[in-house]
CSV table of C-alpha atoms and ligand atoms in Angstrom, one decimal:
chain,number,residue,atom,x,y,z
R,1,MET,CA,-28.0,-9.9,4.4
R,2,PRO,CA,-25.6,-12.8,5.0
R,3,ALA,CA,-22.3,-12.0,6.6
R,4,PRO,CA,-19.7,-11.0,4.1
R,5,GLY,CA,-17.2,-13.7,3.0
R,6,ILE,CA,-13.5,-13.0,2.3
R,7,THR,CA,-11.5,-14.2,-0.6
R,8,PHE,CA,-7.8,-15.1,0.0
R,9,PRO,CA,-5.2,-15.9,-2.6
R,10,ALA,CA,-4.7,-19.8,-2.9
R,11,ASP,CA,-1.4,-21.2,-2.3
R,12,PRO,CA,0.1,-21.7,-5.8
R,13,LEU,CA,1.6,-25.1,-4.7
R,14,HIS,CA,-1.5,-26.3,-2.9
R,15,PRO,CA,-4.4,-24.6,-4.8
R,16,ARG,CA,-7.0,-25.7,-2.2
R,17,ARG,CA,-5.2,-24.0,0.7
R,18,PRO,CA,-4.7,-20.3,1.4
R,19,ASP,CA,-1.3,-19.0,0.5
R,20,PRO,CA,1.0,-19.3,3.6
R,21,HIS,CA,1.3,-15.5,3.7
R,22,PHE,CA,-2.5,-15.2,4.5
R,23,ALA,CA,-3.2,-18.5,6.1
R,24,TRP,CA,-3.3,-17.0,9.6
R,25,GLU,CA,-5.9,-14.4,8.6
R,26,ALA,CA,-8.0,-17.1,7.0
R,27,ARG,CA,-7.8,-19.3,10.0
R,28,LYS,CA,-8.8,-16.3,12.3
R,29,LEU,CA,-11.7,-15.6,10.1
R,30,ARG,CA,-13.0,-19.1,10.4
R,31,GLU,CA,-12.6,-19.0,14.2
R,32,LEU,CA,-14.8,-15.9,14.1
R,33,GLY,CA,-17.4,-17.8,12.2
R,34,GLY,CA,-16.6,-16.3,8.8
R,35,GLU,CA,-16.1,-17.9,5.4
R,36,PRO,CA,-12.7,-17.8,3.7
R,37,TYR,CA,-12.8,-18.5,0.0
R,38,LEU,CA,-9.9,-19.0,-2.4
R,39,LEU,CA,-8.9,-17.1,-5.4
R,40,ASP,CA,-6.3,-17.9,-8.0
R,41,HIS,CA,-4.2,-14.7,-8.1
R,42,ASP,CA,-1.9,-15.7,-10.9
R,43,ALA,CA,-5.0,-16.5,-13.2
R,44,LEU,CA,-6.4,-13.1,-12.3
R,45,LEU,CA,-3.3,-11.2,-13.3
R,46,ALA,CA,-3.1,-13.3,-16.5
R,47,GLY,CA,-6.5,-12.0,-17.4
R,48,GLU,CA,-8.5,-15.1,-16.6
R,49,ALA,CA,-10.9,-13.8,-13.9
R,50,GLU,CA,-13.4,-16.7,-14.5
R,51,GLU,CA,-10.7,-19.2,-13.8
R,52,ALA,CA,-9.5,-17.1,-10.9
R,53,VAL,CA,-12.8,-17.2,-9.0
R,54,ARG,CA,-13.7,-20.8,-9.9
R,55,LEU,CA,-13.6,-21.9,-6.2
R,56,VAL,CA,-15.8,-19.0,-5.0
R,57,PRO,CA,-19.3,-20.5,-4.6
R,58,ARG,CA,-22.1,-19.0,-6.8
R,59,ASP,CA,-24.6,-16.6,-5.1
R,60,CYS,CA,-22.4,-16.3,-2.0
R,61,GLY,CA,-23.4,-12.6,-1.6
R,62,PRO,CA,-21.3,-9.9,-0.1
R,63,LEU,CA,-17.5,-10.3,-0.3
R,64,TRP,CA,-14.3,-8.6,0.7
R,65,TYR,CA,-11.2,-9.3,-1.2
R,66,ARG,CA,-8.1,-9.8,0.9
R,67,GLY,CA,-4.8,-10.5,-0.9
R,68,TRP,CA,-1.9,-9.2,-3.0
R,69,MET,CA,-2.0,-5.9,-4.6
R,70,ILE,CA,-3.6,-6.1,-8.0
R,71,PRO,CA,-3.8,-3.5,-10.7
R,72,SER,CA,-7.1,-1.5,-10.8
R,73,ALA,CA,-8.1,-2.9,-14.1
R,74,ASP,CA,-7.7,-6.5,-12.8
R,75,TYR,CA,-9.8,-5.5,-9.8
R,76,ALA,CA,-12.5,-4.2,-12.0
R,77,ALA,CA,-12.5,-7.5,-14.0
R,78,LEU,CA,-12.7,-9.5,-10.7
R,79,ALA,CA,-15.7,-7.3,-9.5
R,80,ARG,CA,-17.5,-8.0,-12.8
R,81,THR,CA,-16.8,-11.7,-12.9
R,82,LEU,CA,-17.9,-12.1,-9.3
R,83,SER,CA,-21.0,-10.1,-9.8
R,84,ASP,CA,-21.9,-12.4,-12.7
R,85,ARG,CA,-21.7,-15.3,-10.2
R,86,GLY,CA,-24.0,-13.6,-7.6
R,87,ALA,CA,-21.0,-12.4,-5.3
R,88,ASN,CA,-20.5,-8.6,-4.7
R,89,LEU,CA,-17.4,-7.0,-3.7
R,90,LEU,CA,-18.1,-4.6,-1.0
R,91,THR,CA,-15.4,-2.3,-2.4
R,92,SER,CA,-16.5,-1.3,-5.9
R,93,ALA,CA,-13.9,-1.0,-8.6
R,94,PRO,CA,-13.9,2.8,-8.7
R,95,ALA,CA,-13.5,2.8,-4.9
R,96,TYR,CA,-10.6,0.4,-5.2
R,97,ALA,CA,-8.9,2.6,-7.7
R,98,SER,CA,-9.4,5.8,-5.6
R,99,ALA,CA,-7.8,4.4,-2.4
R,100,HIS,CA,-5.1,2.3,-4.3
R,101,GLU,CA,-3.7,5.0,-6.7
R,102,LEU,CA,-2.3,8.3,-5.4
R,103,PRO,CA,-4.2,10.5,-8.0
R,104,GLY,CA,-7.4,8.9,-6.7
R,105,TRP,CA,-7.0,10.0,-3.1
R,106,TYR,CA,-4.7,13.0,-3.4
R,107,GLY,CA,-7.3,15.7,-4.0
R,108,VAL,CA,-9.1,14.7,-0.7
R,109,PHE,CA,-5.8,14.5,1.3
R,110,GLU,CA,-4.1,17.5,-0.2
R,111,GLY,CA,-2.7,19.7,2.7
R,112,ALA,CA,-2.4,16.6,4.9
R,113,THR,CA,0.1,14.9,2.7
R,114,PRO,CA,3.3,16.0,1.1
R,115,PRO,CA,2.6,18.1,-2.0
R,116,SER,CA,2.6,16.0,-5.1
R,117,VAL,CA,2.5,16.0,-8.9
R,118,TRP,CA,2.2,13.2,-11.5
R,119,ILE,CA,3.0,12.5,-15.0
R,120,PRO,CA,0.7,9.8,-16.5
R,121,LEU,CA,2.7,7.2,-18.6
R,122,ALA,CA,1.1,4.6,-20.8
R,123,PRO,CA,2.4,1.1,-20.1
R,124,ALA,CA,5.8,0.6,-21.7
R,125,ALA,CA,5.8,4.2,-22.8
R,126,GLY,CA,9.5,4.6,-21.5
R,127,ARG,CA,10.8,7.4,-19.5
R,128,PRO,CA,9.2,10.9,-19.2
R,129,GLY,CA,11.0,13.4,-21.3
R,130,PRO,CA,13.1,16.3,-19.8
R,131,GLU,CA,10.3,18.9,-20.7
R,132,GLN,CA,7.6,16.8,-19.0
R,133,LEU,CA,9.9,16.4,-15.9
R,134,ALA,CA,10.8,20.2,-15.9
R,135,ALA,CA,7.1,21.1,-16.0
R,136,ALA,CA,6.3,18.7,-13.1
R,137,VAL,CA,9.2,20.0,-11.0
R,138,ALA,CA,8.0,23.6,-11.6
R,139,ARG,CA,4.4,22.6,-10.4
R,140,LEU,CA,6.1,21.2,-7.2
R,141,GLY,CA,7.9,24.4,-6.5
R,142,GLY,CA,11.1,24.0,-8.4
R,143,HIS,CA,13.5,23.2,-5.7
R,144,GLY,CA,14.2,21.1,-2.4
R,145,PRO,CA,14.4,17.4,-1.9
R,146,ALA,CA,11.8,15.0,-3.3
R,147,ILE,CA,10.5,11.4,-3.6
R,148,VAL,CA,9.8,9.5,-6.7
R,149,LYS,CA,7.2,6.8,-6.9
R,150,ASP,CA,4.5,5.5,-9.3
R,151,TYR,CA,0.7,5.8,-8.5
R,152,VAL,CA,1.0,2.8,-6.1
R,153,LYS,CA,4.5,2.0,-5.0
R,154,SER,CA,7.9,3.5,-4.5
R,155,ARG,CA,11.3,1.7,-4.7
R,156,LYS,CA,12.3,2.6,-1.2
R,157,ASP,CA,14.7,-0.1,-1.1
R,158,ASP,CA,16.7,1.4,-4.0
R,159,TRP,CA,16.5,4.7,-2.0
R,160,ASP,CA,19.5,6.7,-3.4
R,161,GLU,CA,19.3,5.2,-7.0
R,162,ALA,CA,15.6,5.2,-7.6
R,163,CYS,CA,13.5,7.0,-4.9
R,164,TYR,CA,15.2,10.1,-3.3
R,165,ILE,CA,16.0,13.2,-5.3
R,166,PRO,CA,18.3,15.5,-3.1
R,167,GLU,CA,17.5,18.6,-5.0
R,168,LEU,CA,14.7,19.2,-7.6
R,169,ALA,CA,16.6,22.2,-9.0
R,170,ASP,CA,19.1,19.8,-10.3
R,171,PRO,CA,17.5,18.5,-13.6
R,172,ALA,CA,20.3,15.9,-14.1
R,173,ALA,CA,19.7,14.4,-10.7
R,174,VAL,CA,15.8,14.5,-11.3
R,175,GLY,CA,16.2,12.8,-14.6
R,176,ARG,CA,18.7,10.1,-13.4
R,177,VAL,CA,16.5,9.1,-10.4
R,178,VAL,CA,13.3,9.1,-12.4
R,179,ALA,CA,14.9,7.1,-15.2
R,180,ARG,CA,16.3,4.5,-12.9
R,181,PHE,CA,12.8,4.2,-11.2
R,182,VAL,CA,11.1,3.9,-14.4
R,183,ASP,CA,13.6,1.3,-15.7
R,184,LEU,CA,13.4,-0.8,-12.6
R,185,GLN,CA,9.5,-0.7,-12.5
R,186,GLY,CA,9.6,-1.9,-16.1
R,187,ASP,CA,6.3,-3.3,-17.2
R,188,PHE,CA,4.9,-3.1,-13.7
R,189,LEU,CA,5.1,0.7,-13.4
R,190,ALA,CA,1.5,1.6,-12.2
R,191,GLY,CA,-0.2,4.6,-13.8
R,192,GLY,CA,2.7,7.1,-14.1
R,193,VAL,CA,5.5,8.8,-12.3
R,194,VAL,CA,4.7,10.7,-9.0
R,195,LEU,CA,7.0,13.4,-7.6
R,196,ARG,CA,6.4,14.4,-3.9
R,197,ARG,CA,8.2,17.0,-1.8
R,198,PHE,CA,10.3,15.3,0.8
R,199,GLU,CA,9.2,16.1,4.3
R,200,GLU,CA,11.2,15.5,7.5
R,201,PHE,CA,9.6,12.8,9.5
R,202,ALA,CA,10.6,11.2,12.9
R,203,ARG,CA,12.8,8.2,11.9
R,204,ILE,CA,13.1,4.7,13.1
R,205,ASP,CA,16.8,5.3,14.4
R,206,GLY,CA,15.9,8.8,15.7
R,207,THR,CA,18.1,10.5,13.4
R,208,ALA,CA,17.4,13.2,10.8
R,209,VAL,CA,18.2,12.5,7.1
R,210,ASP,CA,21.6,14.3,7.3
R,211,GLY,CA,22.6,12.0,10.2
R,212,THR,CA,22.2,14.5,13.1
R,213,ILE,CA,20.0,13.4,16.0
R,214,GLY,CA,16.6,14.8,15.9
R,215,GLY,CA,13.0,13.9,15.6
R,216,THR,CA,10.6,12.7,18.1
R,217,ALA,CA,11.0,9.1,19.4
R,218,ILE,CA,7.7,7.5,19.0
R,219,GLY,CA,7.2,4.8,21.6
R,220,GLY,CA,10.7,5.4,22.8
R,221,THR,CA,12.5,2.4,21.2
R,222,ALA,CA,15.5,3.4,19.2
R,223,ILE,CA,16.2,0.4,16.9
R,224,GLY,CA,19.1,1.9,15.1
R,225,GLY,CA,20.4,0.7,11.7
R,226,THR,CA,19.6,-3.0,12.5
R,227,ALA,CA,17.4,-4.9,10.1
R,228,ILE,CA,14.1,-5.2,11.6
R,229,GLY,CA,12.6,-8.5,10.7
R,230,GLY,CA,14.2,-8.2,7.3
R,231,ALA,CA,12.0,-9.6,4.4
R,232,HIS,CA,9.1,-11.3,5.8
R,233,GLY,CA,7.2,-14.0,4.0
R,234,PRO,CA,6.5,-14.0,0.2
R,235,GLY,CA,5.1,-10.6,0.2
R,236,GLY,CA,8.1,-9.2,2.1
R,237,GLY,CA,10.4,-8.4,-0.8
R,238,GLU,CA,9.5,-7.1,-4.2
R,239,PRO,CA,11.9,-8.4,-6.7
R,240,ALA,CA,12.3,-6.2,-9.8
R,241,GLY,CA,10.7,-7.3,-12.9
R,242,GLY,CA,10.0,-11.1,-13.4
R,243,THR,CA,6.7,-13.0,-13.2
R,244,ALA,CA,3.5,-12.0,-11.6
R,245,ALA,CA,4.4,-14.6,-9.0
R,246,ALA,CA,7.7,-12.8,-8.2
R,247,ARG,CA,5.9,-9.4,-8.1
R,248,ARG,CA,3.5,-10.3,-5.3
R,249,SER,CA,3.0,-7.4,-3.0
R,250,ASP,CA,0.8,-6.8,0.0
R,251,GLY,CA,1.6,-3.2,0.5
R,252,ASN,CA,4.2,-4.0,3.1
R,253,GLY,CA,7.3,-3.1,1.0
R,254,GLY,CA,10.5,-4.8,1.7
R,255,GLY,CA,12.5,-5.4,4.8
R,256,VAL,CA,14.0,-2.4,6.4
R,257,ASP,CA,17.7,-3.1,6.0
R,258,GLY,CA,19.5,0.2,6.2
R,259,ALA,CA,16.5,2.1,7.3
R,260,GLY,CA,18.6,4.5,9.3
R,261,ALA,CA,20.8,5.1,6.3
R,262,ASN,CA,17.9,5.9,4.0
R,263,GLY,CA,15.9,7.9,6.5
R,264,ARG,CA,12.8,5.6,6.6
R,265,ALA,CA,10.1,7.2,8.7
R,266,VAL,CA,8.3,5.7,11.6
R,267,GLU,CA,4.8,5.0,10.3
R,268,ALA,CA,1.5,4.1,11.9
R,269,ARG,CA,-0.9,2.2,9.8
R,270,VAL,CA,-4.6,3.0,10.5
R,271,TRP,CA,-7.2,0.6,9.2
R,272,TRP,CA,-10.6,2.4,8.5
R,273,LEU,CA,-14.0,0.7,8.0
R,274,ASP,CA,-16.9,3.1,7.1
R,275,GLY,CA,-14.9,6.0,8.4
R,276,GLU,CA,-14.0,4.4,11.8
R,277,PRO,CA,-10.6,3.4,12.7
R,278,VAL,CA,-10.9,-0.3,13.5
R,279,LEU,CA,-7.3,-1.2,13.9
R,280,VAL,CA,-4.2,1.2,14.6
R,281,GLY,CA,-0.9,-0.4,14.7
R,282,PRO,CA,2.7,0.0,13.4
R,283,HIS,CA,3.6,-0.1,9.7
R,284,PRO,CA,4.4,-3.8,8.8
R,285,ASP,CA,8.0,-2.8,7.9
R,286,ALA,CA,8.7,-2.1,11.6
R,287,PRO,CA,6.0,-4.2,13.6
R,288,GLU,CA,7.9,-3.7,16.9
R,289,GLN,CA,7.3,0.1,16.9
R,290,SER,CA,4.6,1.3,19.2
R,291,VAL,CA,2.7,4.3,17.7
R,292,GLU,CA,-0.1,6.6,18.8
R,293,PRO,CA,-1.1,8.7,16.0
R,294,ASP,CA,-3.6,11.6,16.4
R,295,LEU,CA,-6.4,11.0,14.1
R,296,THR,CA,-8.2,14.2,14.5
R,297,GLU,CA,-7.2,15.6,11.1
R,298,VAL,CA,-7.3,12.4,9.1
R,299,ARG,CA,-10.8,11.1,10.1
R,300,PRO,CA,-12.9,13.6,8.2
R,301,LEU,CA,-10.7,13.2,5.2
R,302,VAL,CA,-11.1,9.4,5.2
R,303,ARG,CA,-14.9,10.1,5.5
R,304,ALA,CA,-14.7,12.5,2.5
R,305,LEU,CA,-12.9,9.9,0.4
R,306,GLY,CA,-16.0,7.7,0.8
R,307,CYS,CA,-14.2,4.3,0.3
R,308,ARG,CA,-15.5,1.8,2.8
R,309,PHE,CA,-12.2,-0.1,3.7
R,310,VAL,CA,-8.9,1.8,3.6
R,311,THR,CA,-5.7,2.3,5.4
R,312,THR,CA,-3.7,5.4,6.0
R,313,ASP,CA,0.0,5.4,6.8
R,314,LEU,CA,0.9,8.3,9.0
R,315,ALA,CA,4.2,9.7,10.0
R,316,SER,CA,5.0,12.2,12.7
R,317,ARG,CA,6.7,15.3,11.6
R,318,ALA,CA,10.3,15.4,12.9
R,319,ASP,CA,9.7,18.6,14.8
R,320,GLY,CA,6.7,16.8,16.6
R,321,SER,CA,4.3,19.3,15.1
R,322,GLY,CA,1.8,16.8,14.0
R,323,TRP,CA,1.0,13.7,11.8
R,324,ARG,CA,1.2,13.5,8.1
R,325,VAL,CA,-0.5,11.1,5.6
R,326,VAL,CA,2.4,9.4,3.9
R,327,GLU,CA,0.0,7.3,1.8
R,328,VAL,CA,-3.5,5.9,1.6
R,329,GLY,CA,-4.3,2.3,0.4
R,330,ASP,CA,-7.1,0.0,-0.1
R,331,GLY,CA,-7.5,-2.0,3.1
R,332,GLN,CA,-8.0,-5.2,1.1
R,333,VAL,CA,-4.5,-5.2,-0.1
R,334,SER,CA,-2.6,-3.5,2.7
R,335,GLY,CA,-0.1,-5.6,4.6
R,336,LEU,CA,-0.6,-6.4,8.3
R,337,PRO,CA,2.2,-6.2,10.8
R,338,ARG,CA,3.4,-9.6,12.0
R,339,GLY,CA,1.8,-10.7,15.3
R,340,ILE,CA,-0.9,-8.1,15.4
R,341,ASP,CA,-4.3,-9.1,16.8
R,342,VAL,CA,-6.8,-8.9,13.9
R,343,THR,CA,-9.9,-10.1,15.7
R,344,GLY,CA,-11.4,-6.6,15.9
R,345,LEU,CA,-10.6,-5.9,12.3
R,346,LEU,CA,-12.0,-9.2,11.0
R,347,SER,CA,-15.0,-8.9,13.2
R,348,ALA,CA,-15.8,-5.5,11.8
R,349,LEU,CA,-15.4,-6.7,8.3
R,350,LEU,CA,-17.9,-9.6,9.1
R,351,THR,CA,-20.5,-7.2,10.3
R,352,ALA,CA,-20.0,-4.6,7.6
H,401,ADP,N1,7.2,12.9,0.8
H,401,ADP,C1,7.9,12.3,1.6
H,401,ADP,N2,8.8,12.8,2.5
H,401,ADP,C2,9.5,12.0,3.3
H,401,ADP,N3,9.7,10.6,3.3
H,401,ADP,C3,8.9,10.0,2.5
H,401,ADP,C4,7.9,10.7,1.5
H,401,ADP,N4,7.3,9.9,0.8
H,401,ADP,C5,7.8,8.7,1.2
H,401,ADP,N5,8.7,8.7,2.1
H,401,ADP,C6,9.4,7.7,2.8
H,401,ADP,O1,9.6,6.7,1.7
H,401,ADP,C7,8.8,5.4,2.2
H,401,ADP,C8,8.1,4.8,0.9
H,401,ADP,O2,7.2,5.7,0.4
H,401,ADP,P1,5.6,5.3,0.2
H,401,ADP,O3,4.9,6.4,-0.4
H,401,ADP,O4,5.1,4.8,1.5
H,401,ADP,O5,5.8,4.2,-0.9
H,401,ADP,P2,5.5,2.6,-0.8
H,401,ADP,O6,4.2,2.4,-1.5
H,401,ADP,O7,6.6,2.0,-1.7
H,401,ADP,O8,5.5,2.1,0.6
H,401,ADP,C9,7.8,5.9,3.2
H,401,ADP,O9,7.6,4.9,4.1
H,401,ADP,C10,8.7,7.0,3.9
H,401,ADP,O10,9.6,6.5,4.8
H,402,MG,MG1,4.5,3.0,2.1
């Protein structure tokens, strides 16, 4: 079998070049003897998969996708269209959906990740009703702080308004935060609304969520409330609403302005290929952090999930009692921290 190629999004301004956000990965791939191909991201999201892959050579064999997050339905269309051209994505459409959407991976990771419930919502269905929310809250235990997100993303940069619920037993607060989240996600809401119990993780500024000093310093560097890097590259921020181009996301999330204030956790991102960790680094939101997660508990879960190429974002419990899985992602659409050496990761993908 030939070595897999990798598709990267084309630069919308220079369609024969990789998008500047991914250009360094494509360059590195070429240095390693791999073949980067170009894909038109906007055409793919517009439902024109044929057009999107027109620069991918026919019969090029096994392929990885590397690029912006795409909805699972668009990934499925991409997989079908490529297969018709003699190119096979090494992550199948069902495997992509399993790793990309919380309900797809939650069952396998239950116990190792904060308890979570979800309310499926049809696109443009509006906000969930009070009875639906009350039932979801009851399933989550009925009280305590929580986090809101959809099947794929949170609005962590709108923390107080649209992400953090201080108390589940307060239906007005639950309704307000969920409504704001749903409204801000608009047409881009993925799958439905997820509620997760809030857990205390070690924080970037070394403080607990109530502002007291606590938590284990990971790697020792206290960075305080300073913006770390801020928004980085076109995928750094995630503007609300707008065009497909304005919604590009590589799973990085935004900059971390006010990370101390909103209690953002220190996270390690572990990249797994066929059940083996091929890259362990900081989360791209805080690329300066040094992290050494214990993978003992996570490894068998990743293997049980059975997806070939995934990431797990891990946070250390504030009391130092172990690592928790904050989220799982498809490795093809997970963001890399700036400056990290991707030789090992890309080499592994080339020999997969
Ligand atoms: N259950 C939770 N308990 C505590 N903090 C959480 C929890 N879920 C998310 N967070 C915090 O919110 C951030 C965003 O949540 P995450 O699930 O990673 O969404 P996103 O897909 O937007 O990155 C995380 O990086 C973490 O700091
Ligand atoms: Mg995250």
